[in-house]
mmCIF file of C-alpha atoms in Angstrom:
data_model
loop_
_atom_site.group_PDB
_atom_site.id
_atom_site.type_symbol
_atom_site.label_atom_id
_atom_site.label_comp_id
_atom_site.label_asym_id
_atom_site.label_seq_id
_atom_site.Cartn_x
_atom_site.Cartn_y
_atom_site.Cartn_z
ATOM 1 C CA MET Z 25 0.947 -15.364 -13.447
ATOM 2 C CA GLN Z 26 -1.938 -15.965 -11.052
ATOM 3 C CA PHE Z 27 -5.474 -14.732 -11.592
ATOM 4 C CA ALA Z 28 -8.695 -15.235 -9.640
ATOM 5 C CA ARG Z 29 -12.282 -14.109 -10.165
ATOM 6 C CA LEU Z 30 -13.203 -12.320 -6.930
ATOM 7 C CA ASN Z 31 -16.264 -10.182 -6.338
ATOM 8 C CA ASP Z 32 -16.895 -8.728 -9.803
ATOM 9 C CA VAL Z 33 -13.326 -8.602 -11.155
ATOM 10 C CA THR Z 34 -10.464 -10.824 -12.177
ATOM 11 C CA MET Z 35 -7.568 -9.982 -9.884
ATOM 12 C CA HIS Z 36 -3.893 -10.477 -10.604
ATOM 13 C CA HIS Z 37 -1.835 -11.702 -7.681
ATOM 14 C CA GLN Z 38 1.336 -13.506 -6.711
ATOM 15 C CA VAL Z 39 2.112 -15.846 -3.822
ATOM 16 C CA ILE Z 40 5.661 -16.670 -2.759
ATOM 17 C CA GLY Z 41 5.717 -19.417 -0.160
ATOM 18 C CA GLY Z 42 7.729 -19.262 3.031
ATOM 19 C CA PRO Z 43 8.717 -21.573 5.872
ATOM 20 C CA LYS Z 44 5.976 -23.266 7.849
ATOM 21 C CA GLY Z 45 5.151 -21.419 11.030
ATOM 22 C CA ARG Z 46 6.357 -18.071 9.723
ATOM 23 C CA PRO Z 47 3.880 -15.198 9.140
ATOM 24 C CA THR Z 48 2.241 -14.156 5.904
ATOM 25 C CA LEU Z 49 3.011 -10.654 4.631
ATOM 26 C CA VAL Z 50 0.430 -9.085 2.312
ATOM 27 C CA LEU Z 51 1.514 -6.129 0.151
ATOM 28 C CA VAL Z 52 -1.046 -3.568 -1.055
ATOM 29 C CA ASN Z 53 -0.032 -1.146 -3.814
ATOM 30 C CA SER Z 54 -0.448 2.606 -4.124
ATOM 31 C CA LEU Z 55 -2.529 4.707 -6.514
ATOM 32 C CA GLY Z 56 -1.245 4.532 -10.085
ATOM 33 C CA THR Z 57 1.043 1.524 -9.560
ATOM 34 C CA ASP Z 58 0.839 -2.258 -9.383
ATOM 35 C CA PHE Z 59 2.518 -4.946 -7.295
ATOM 36 C CA ARG Z 60 5.815 -4.541 -9.155
ATOM 37 C CA ILE Z 61 6.606 -1.617 -6.839
ATOM 38 C CA TRP Z 62 7.311 -4.246 -4.150
ATOM 39 C CA ARG Z 63 9.796 -6.284 -6.190
ATOM 40 C CA ASP Z 64 12.958 -5.081 -4.461
ATOM 41 C CA LEU Z 65 11.427 -5.750 -1.054
ATOM 42 C CA VAL Z 66 10.139 -9.158 -2.122
ATOM 43 C CA VAL Z 67 13.539 -10.368 -3.341
ATOM 44 C CA ARG Z 68 15.032 -9.422 0.033
ATOM 45 C CA LEU Z 69 12.370 -11.234 2.076
ATOM 46 C CA ALA Z 70 11.671 -14.233 -0.167
ATOM 47 C CA GLY Z 71 12.278 -17.482 1.688
ATOM 48 C CA GLU Z 72 11.804 -15.854 5.095
ATOM 49 C CA VAL Z 73 8.007 -15.441 5.057
ATOM 50 C CA THR Z 74 5.063 -16.161 2.814
ATOM 51 C CA ILE Z 75 4.443 -13.104 0.645
ATOM 52 C CA VAL Z 76 1.214 -12.175 -1.123
ATOM 53 C CA ALA Z 77 1.182 -9.282 -3.572
ATOM 54 C CA TYR Z 78 -1.672 -8.262 -5.831
ATOM 55 C CA ASP Z 79 -2.850 -5.546 -8.186
ATOM 56 C CA MET Z 80 -5.702 -3.570 -6.660
ATOM 57 C CA ARG Z 81 -8.751 -3.471 -8.920
ATOM 58 C CA GLY Z 82 -8.315 -0.947 -11.721
ATOM 59 C CA HIS Z 83 -4.524 -1.265 -11.524
ATOM 60 C CA GLY Z 84 -1.943 -3.413 -13.264
ATOM 61 C CA LEU Z 85 -3.472 -6.586 -14.702
ATOM 62 C CA SER Z 86 -6.565 -6.586 -12.478
ATOM 63 C CA GLU Z 87 -9.839 -5.620 -14.124
ATOM 64 C CA VAL Z 88 -11.475 -2.253 -13.534
ATOM 65 C CA GLY Z 89 -14.937 -3.589 -12.617
ATOM 66 C CA ARG Z 90 -17.734 -1.301 -11.556
ATOM 67 C CA THR Z 91 -16.897 2.311 -10.783
ATOM 68 C CA PRO Z 92 -16.465 4.461 -8.798
ATOM 69 C CA TYR Z 93 -14.791 2.665 -5.904
ATOM 70 C CA SER Z 94 -14.834 2.999 -2.151
ATOM 71 C CA ILE Z 95 -12.141 2.027 0.318
ATOM 72 C CA ALA Z 96 -14.635 -0.469 1.741
ATOM 73 C CA LEU Z 97 -14.929 -2.123 -1.688
ATOM 74 C CA LEU Z 98 -11.144 -2.315 -2.046
ATOM 75 C CA ALA Z 99 -10.879 -3.873 1.420
ATOM 76 C CA ASP Z 100 -13.598 -6.385 0.491
ATOM 77 C CA ASP Z 101 -11.465 -7.363 -2.506
ATOM 78 C CA LEU Z 102 -8.506 -8.032 -0.237
ATOM 79 C CA ALA Z 103 -10.655 -10.081 2.139
ATOM 80 C CA ALA Z 104 -11.913 -12.108 -0.820
ATOM 81 C CA LEU Z 105 -8.364 -12.714 -2.035
ATOM 82 C CA LEU Z 106 -7.233 -13.920 1.380
ATOM 83 C CA GLY Z 107 -10.250 -16.225 1.519
ATOM 84 C CA HIS Z 108 -9.475 -17.556 -1.947
ATOM 85 C CA LEU Z 109 -5.898 -18.284 -0.868
ATOM 86 C CA GLY Z 110 -6.948 -19.872 2.424
ATOM 87 C CA ILE Z 111 -5.090 -17.283 4.496
ATOM 88 C CA GLY Z 112 -6.745 -16.731 7.835
ATOM 89 C CA ARG Z 113 -4.525 -14.065 9.361
ATOM 90 C CA ALA Z 114 -1.698 -11.922 7.990
ATOM 91 C CA ILE Z 115 0.482 -8.869 8.454
ATOM 92 C CA ILE Z 116 -1.020 -6.314 6.073
ATOM 93 C CA CYS Z 117 1.481 -3.857 4.590
ATOM 94 C CA GLY Z 118 -0.080 -1.086 2.527
ATOM 95 C CA VAL Z 119 1.451 2.031 1.014
ATOM 96 C CA SER Z 120 -0.549 5.238 0.438
ATOM 97 C CA VAL Z 121 -4.082 4.171 -0.608
ATOM 98 C CA GLY Z 122 -2.946 0.630 0.190
ATOM 99 C CA GLY Z 123 -2.504 1.787 3.778
ATOM 100 C CA LEU Z 124 -6.098 2.980 3.864
ATOM 101 C CA VAL Z 125 -7.194 -0.396 2.500
ATOM 102 C CA ALA Z 126 -5.218 -2.085 5.277
ATOM 103 C CA GLN Z 127 -6.908 0.094 7.904
ATOM 104 C CA GLN Z 128 -10.346 -0.579 6.441
ATOM 105 C CA LEU Z 129 -9.679 -4.325 6.395
ATOM 106 C CA TYR Z 130 -8.913 -4.117 10.108
ATOM 107 C CA ALA Z 131 -12.175 -2.218 10.665
ATOM 108 C CA SER Z 132 -14.336 -4.649 8.691
ATOM 109 C CA ARG Z 133 -12.457 -7.954 9.108
ATOM 110 C CA PRO Z 134 -10.193 -7.757 12.166
ATOM 111 C CA ASP Z 135 -10.004 -11.552 12.180
ATOM 112 C CA LEU Z 136 -7.786 -11.346 9.079
ATOM 113 C CA VAL Z 137 -5.295 -8.840 10.459
ATOM 114 C CA GLU Z 138 -2.416 -9.967 12.648
ATOM 115 C CA ALA Z 139 -0.623 -6.632 12.413
ATOM 116 C CA LEU Z 140 -0.484 -3.469 10.296
ATOM 117 C CA MET Z 141 2.435 -1.932 8.418
ATOM 118 C CA LEU Z 142 1.184 1.469 7.281
ATOM 119 C CA CYS Z 143 3.662 2.974 4.834
ATOM 120 C CA ASP Z 144 3.436 6.619 3.759
ATOM 121 C CA THR Z 145 -0.249 6.833 4.561
ATOM 122 C CA LEU Z 146 -2.747 8.524 6.860
ATOM 123 C CA GLY Z 147 -6.311 8.116 8.066
ATOM 124 C CA LYS Z 148 -7.313 10.653 5.428
ATOM 125 C CA ILE Z 149 -5.253 11.703 2.403
ATOM 126 C CA GLY Z 150 -6.061 15.029 0.743
ATOM 127 C CA ASP Z 151 -9.341 16.927 0.761
ATOM 128 C CA ALA Z 152 -12.262 17.182 -1.645
ATOM 129 C CA ALA Z 153 -10.794 20.180 -3.494
ATOM 130 C CA PHE Z 154 -7.458 18.391 -4.009
ATOM 131 C CA TRP Z 155 -9.086 15.294 -5.482
ATOM 132 C CA ALA Z 156 -11.572 17.301 -7.577
ATOM 133 C CA ALA Z 157 -8.692 19.175 -9.190
ATOM 134 C CA ARG Z 158 -6.793 15.978 -9.960
ATOM 135 C CA ILE Z 159 -9.849 14.170 -11.296
ATOM 136 C CA GLY Z 160 -10.820 17.131 -13.472
ATOM 137 C CA ARG Z 161 -7.399 17.486 -15.039
ATOM 138 C CA ILE Z 162 -7.036 13.768 -15.768
ATOM 139 C CA GLU Z 163 -10.509 13.637 -17.306
ATOM 140 C CA ALA Z 164 -9.529 16.535 -19.563
ATOM 141 C CA GLU Z 165 -5.911 15.696 -20.375
ATOM 142 C CA GLY Z 166 -5.115 12.106 -19.341
ATOM 143 C CA LEU Z 167 -2.507 10.602 -17.036
ATOM 144 C CA VAL Z 168 0.500 11.698 -19.092
ATOM 145 C CA ALA Z 169 -0.342 15.348 -18.430
ATOM 146 C CA VAL Z 170 -0.086 14.912 -14.645
ATOM 147 C CA ALA Z 171 2.812 12.447 -14.548
ATOM 148 C CA ASP Z 172 5.580 14.956 -13.792
ATOM 149 C CA GLY Z 173 3.727 16.508 -10.864
ATOM 150 C CA ILE Z 174 2.657 13.210 -9.340
ATOM 151 C CA LEU Z 175 6.022 11.487 -9.674
ATOM 152 C CA SER Z 176 7.726 14.506 -8.096
ATOM 153 C CA ARG Z 177 5.634 13.735 -5.008
ATOM 154 C CA TRP Z 178 6.599 10.055 -5.151
ATOM 155 C CA PHE Z 179 10.379 10.374 -5.305
ATOM 156 C CA THR Z 180 13.280 12.360 -3.922
ATOM 157 C CA ALA Z 181 14.872 15.000 -6.135
ATOM 158 C CA ALA Z 182 17.819 12.673 -6.832
ATOM 159 C CA PHE Z 183 15.662 9.908 -8.336
ATOM 160 C CA PRO Z 184 14.025 11.418 -11.469
ATOM 161 C CA VAL Z 185 17.173 12.040 -13.495
ATOM 162 C CA PRO Z 186 17.535 11.315 -17.229
ATOM 163 C CA ASP Z 187 20.054 8.497 -16.767
ATOM 164 C CA ASN Z 188 17.978 6.617 -14.164
ATOM 165 C CA PRO Z 189 16.194 3.766 -15.989
ATOM 166 C CA ASP Z 190 14.183 2.941 -12.866
ATOM 167 C CA TYR Z 191 12.532 6.355 -12.970
ATOM 168 C CA ALA Z 192 11.684 5.916 -16.650
ATOM 169 C CA GLY Z 193 10.212 2.497 -15.920
ATOM 170 C CA TYR Z 194 8.026 3.623 -13.036
ATOM 171 C CA ARG Z 195 6.835 6.612 -15.046
ATOM 172 C CA THR Z 196 5.780 4.198 -17.796
ATOM 173 C CA MET Z 197 3.974 2.072 -15.192
ATOM 174 C CA PHE Z 198 2.026 5.118 -14.056
ATOM 175 C CA GLU Z 199 1.141 6.337 -17.544
ATOM 176 C CA ARG Z 200 -0.129 2.894 -18.591
ATOM 177 C CA GLN Z 201 -2.580 2.480 -15.728
ATOM 178 C CA ALA Z 202 -6.260 2.265 -16.679
ATOM 179 C CA VAL Z 203 -7.592 5.823 -16.484
ATOM 180 C CA GLU Z 204 -11.032 4.604 -15.382
ATOM 181 C CA GLY Z 205 -9.536 2.593 -12.515
ATOM 182 C CA TYR Z 206 -7.263 5.446 -11.484
ATOM 183 C CA LEU Z 207 -10.124 7.936 -11.352
ATOM 184 C CA ALA Z 208 -12.360 5.485 -9.494
ATOM 185 C CA THR Z 209 -9.633 5.106 -6.860
ATOM 186 C CA CYS Z 210 -9.299 8.903 -6.625
ATOM 187 C CA VAL Z 211 -13.004 9.000 -5.724
ATOM 188 C CA ALA Z 212 -12.415 6.370 -3.034
ATOM 189 C CA LEU Z 213 -9.612 8.483 -1.590
ATOM 190 C CA ARG Z 214 -11.698 11.647 -1.775
ATOM 191 C CA ASP Z 215 -14.495 10.054 0.225
ATOM 192 C CA ALA Z 216 -12.409 8.090 2.732
ATOM 193 C CA ASP Z 217 -11.797 9.322 6.265
ATOM 194 C CA LEU Z 218 -10.635 6.626 8.688
ATOM 195 C CA SER Z 219 -9.169 9.047 11.219
ATOM 196 C CA ALA Z 220 -11.623 7.967 13.905
ATOM 197 C CA LEU Z 221 -10.453 4.356 13.555
ATOM 198 C CA ALA Z 222 -6.845 5.003 14.592
ATOM 199 C CA PRO Z 223 -7.408 5.191 18.390
ATOM 200 C CA ARG Z 224 -9.312 1.891 18.219
ATOM 201 C CA ILE Z 225 -6.574 -0.156 16.540
ATOM 202 C CA ARG Z 226 -5.501 -2.955 18.875
ATOM 203 C CA VAL Z 227 -3.063 -4.972 16.766
ATOM 204 C CA PRO Z 228 0.671 -4.269 16.538
ATOM 205 C CA THR Z 229 1.128 -1.359 14.140
ATOM 206 C CA ILE Z 230 4.057 0.445 12.600
ATOM 207 C CA CYS Z 231 3.892 3.665 10.563
ATOM 208 C CA VAL Z 232 6.723 4.165 8.088
ATOM 209 C CA VAL Z 233 7.435 7.261 5.988
ATOM 210 C CA GLY Z 234 10.165 8.710 3.819
ATOM 211 C CA ASP Z 235 11.675 11.952 5.041
ATOM 212 C CA GLU Z 236 11.091 13.522 1.600
ATOM 213 C CA ASP Z 237 7.568 12.207 1.010
ATOM 214 C CA GLY Z 238 5.659 14.827 -0.975
ATOM 215 C CA SER Z 239 2.268 13.112 -0.724
ATOM 216 C CA THR Z 240 1.980 12.193 2.961
ATOM 217 C CA PRO Z 241 4.551 14.366 4.741
ATOM 218 C CA ALA Z 242 6.641 12.828 7.492
ATOM 219 C CA ALA Z 243 5.308 15.170 10.189
ATOM 220 C CA ALA Z 244 1.725 14.230 9.347
ATOM 221 C CA VAL Z 245 2.540 10.510 9.454
ATOM 222 C CA ALA Z 246 4.290 10.959 12.805
ATOM 223 C CA ASP Z 247 1.140 12.610 14.182
ATOM 224 C CA PHE Z 248 -0.942 9.793 12.727
ATOM 225 C CA ALA Z 249 1.270 7.200 14.438
ATOM 226 C CA ARG Z 250 0.784 8.961 17.756
ATOM 227 C CA SER Z 251 -2.995 8.561 17.361
ATOM 228 C CA ILE Z 252 -2.684 4.747 17.239
ATOM 229 C CA PRO Z 253 -2.185 3.054 20.625
ATOM 230 C CA ARG Z 254 1.392 1.774 21.006
ATOM 231 C CA ALA Z 255 2.178 2.259 17.305
ATOM 232 C CA ARG Z 256 5.817 2.341 16.291
ATOM 233 C CA PHE Z 257 7.136 5.022 13.924
ATOM 234 C CA GLU Z 258 10.051 4.790 11.494
ATOM 235 C CA LEU Z 259 11.446 7.641 9.392
ATOM 236 C CA ILE Z 260 13.457 6.535 6.364
ATOM 237 C CA LYS Z 261 16.172 8.930 5.257
ATOM 238 C CA ALA Z 262 16.690 9.939 1.613
ATOM 239 C CA CYS Z 263 13.315 8.510 0.677
ATOM 240 C CA GLY Z 264 10.094 9.714 -0.875
ATOM 241 C CA HIS Z 265 6.599 8.206 -0.960
ATOM 242 C CA LEU Z 266 7.567 4.681 -2.080
ATOM 243 C CA PRO Z 267 10.257 3.214 0.204
ATOM 244 C CA SER Z 268 10.107 -0.190 -1.462
ATOM 245 C CA ILE Z 269 11.581 1.483 -4.553
ATOM 246 C CA GLU Z 270 14.037 4.033 -3.166
ATOM 247 C CA GLN Z 271 15.140 2.340 0.069
ATOM 248 C CA PRO Z 272 14.312 -1.383 -0.114
ATOM 249 C CA ASP Z 273 17.190 -2.457 2.154
ATOM 250 C CA THR Z 274 16.002 -0.153 4.926
ATOM 251 C CA LEU Z 275 12.376 -1.165 4.463
ATOM 252 C CA ALA Z 276 13.344 -4.859 4.548
ATOM 253 C CA ALA Z 277 15.244 -4.333 7.807
ATOM 254 C CA ILE Z 278 12.265 -2.481 9.315
ATOM 255 C CA THR Z 279 9.934 -5.256 8.168
ATOM 256 C CA ARG Z 280 12.082 -7.997 9.697
ATOM 257 C CA SER Z 281 12.319 -6.116 12.991
ATOM 258 C CA PHE Z 282 8.583 -5.493 13.056
ATOM 259 C CA MET Z 283 7.753 -9.123 12.291
ATOM 260 C CA SER Z 284 9.966 -10.201 15.197
ATOM 261 C CA PHE Z 285 8.132 -7.734 17.419
ATOM 262 C CA VAL Z 286 4.757 -9.068 16.239
ATOM 263 C CA ALA Z 287 5.838 -12.638 16.990
ATOM 264 C CA THR Z 288 6.870 -11.600 20.498
ATOM 265 C CA GLU Z 289 3.623 -9.729 21.079
ATOM 266 C CA THR Z 290 1.512 -12.589 19.755
ATOM 267 C CA GLY Z 291 3.394 -15.123 21.861
ATOM 268 C CA SER Z 292 2.978 -12.949 24.928
ATOM 269 C CA HIS Z 293 -0.761 -12.658 24.394
ATOM 270 C CA VAL Z 294 -1.104 -16.398 23.821
ATOM 271 C CA SER Z 295 0.865 -17.211 26.966
ATOM 272 C CA HIS Z 296 -1.439 -15.005 28.985
#
């Protein structure tokens, strides 16, 4: 395991090296998960690119630190991690709140962002009333009480069945998250609105969403993609909010295609 003291927290991360001259892909997790959600994507891409995955503060094995959070703080953490690892520029792939972190990193540190993969995310997710209700219930009853409702938004109806050990495992991951870190991230989501940034994004961008996403619906993500100049859009069939879990083969194919596109775009700009 790899740990680093960055800003005010110890952060858990993993680096899988790739061939020289190939891009670096950075994976940013969603609310209530950790970097294990990317495992099935990582095993498909390992050896093709350098991969960096990490647990956002308050999640997995990273410390909670000071609370509440902001998306700007979470993006600062990612910038600090890239600096610690000596990575100057990368393709940032974030899912859900991780997608907001990726957008914020582009806003605050565009020098670090070669391209954006925005999975099942928007410029703004939910409204104040939505997040107030979730925060209030978790404060009163804990994460276990909301697990069924939240995981039903994560996965397709076919996934949460009694004989699916993967569903049981990811439910356990969710229920074991630090409540303080989860709530602090809910506050960051409540307060974040990056909608105005989208028309100003100038790096290659792809928006990906599952056709059965219950958290960031496909139609909303398609509209979001249209607000970003020249952004690509990919709809993944039979998939919910976390394509790296339900459809890793499709997500890996999309990622490879997008990385090839980024290389072409970057080469074109350099040649000019």
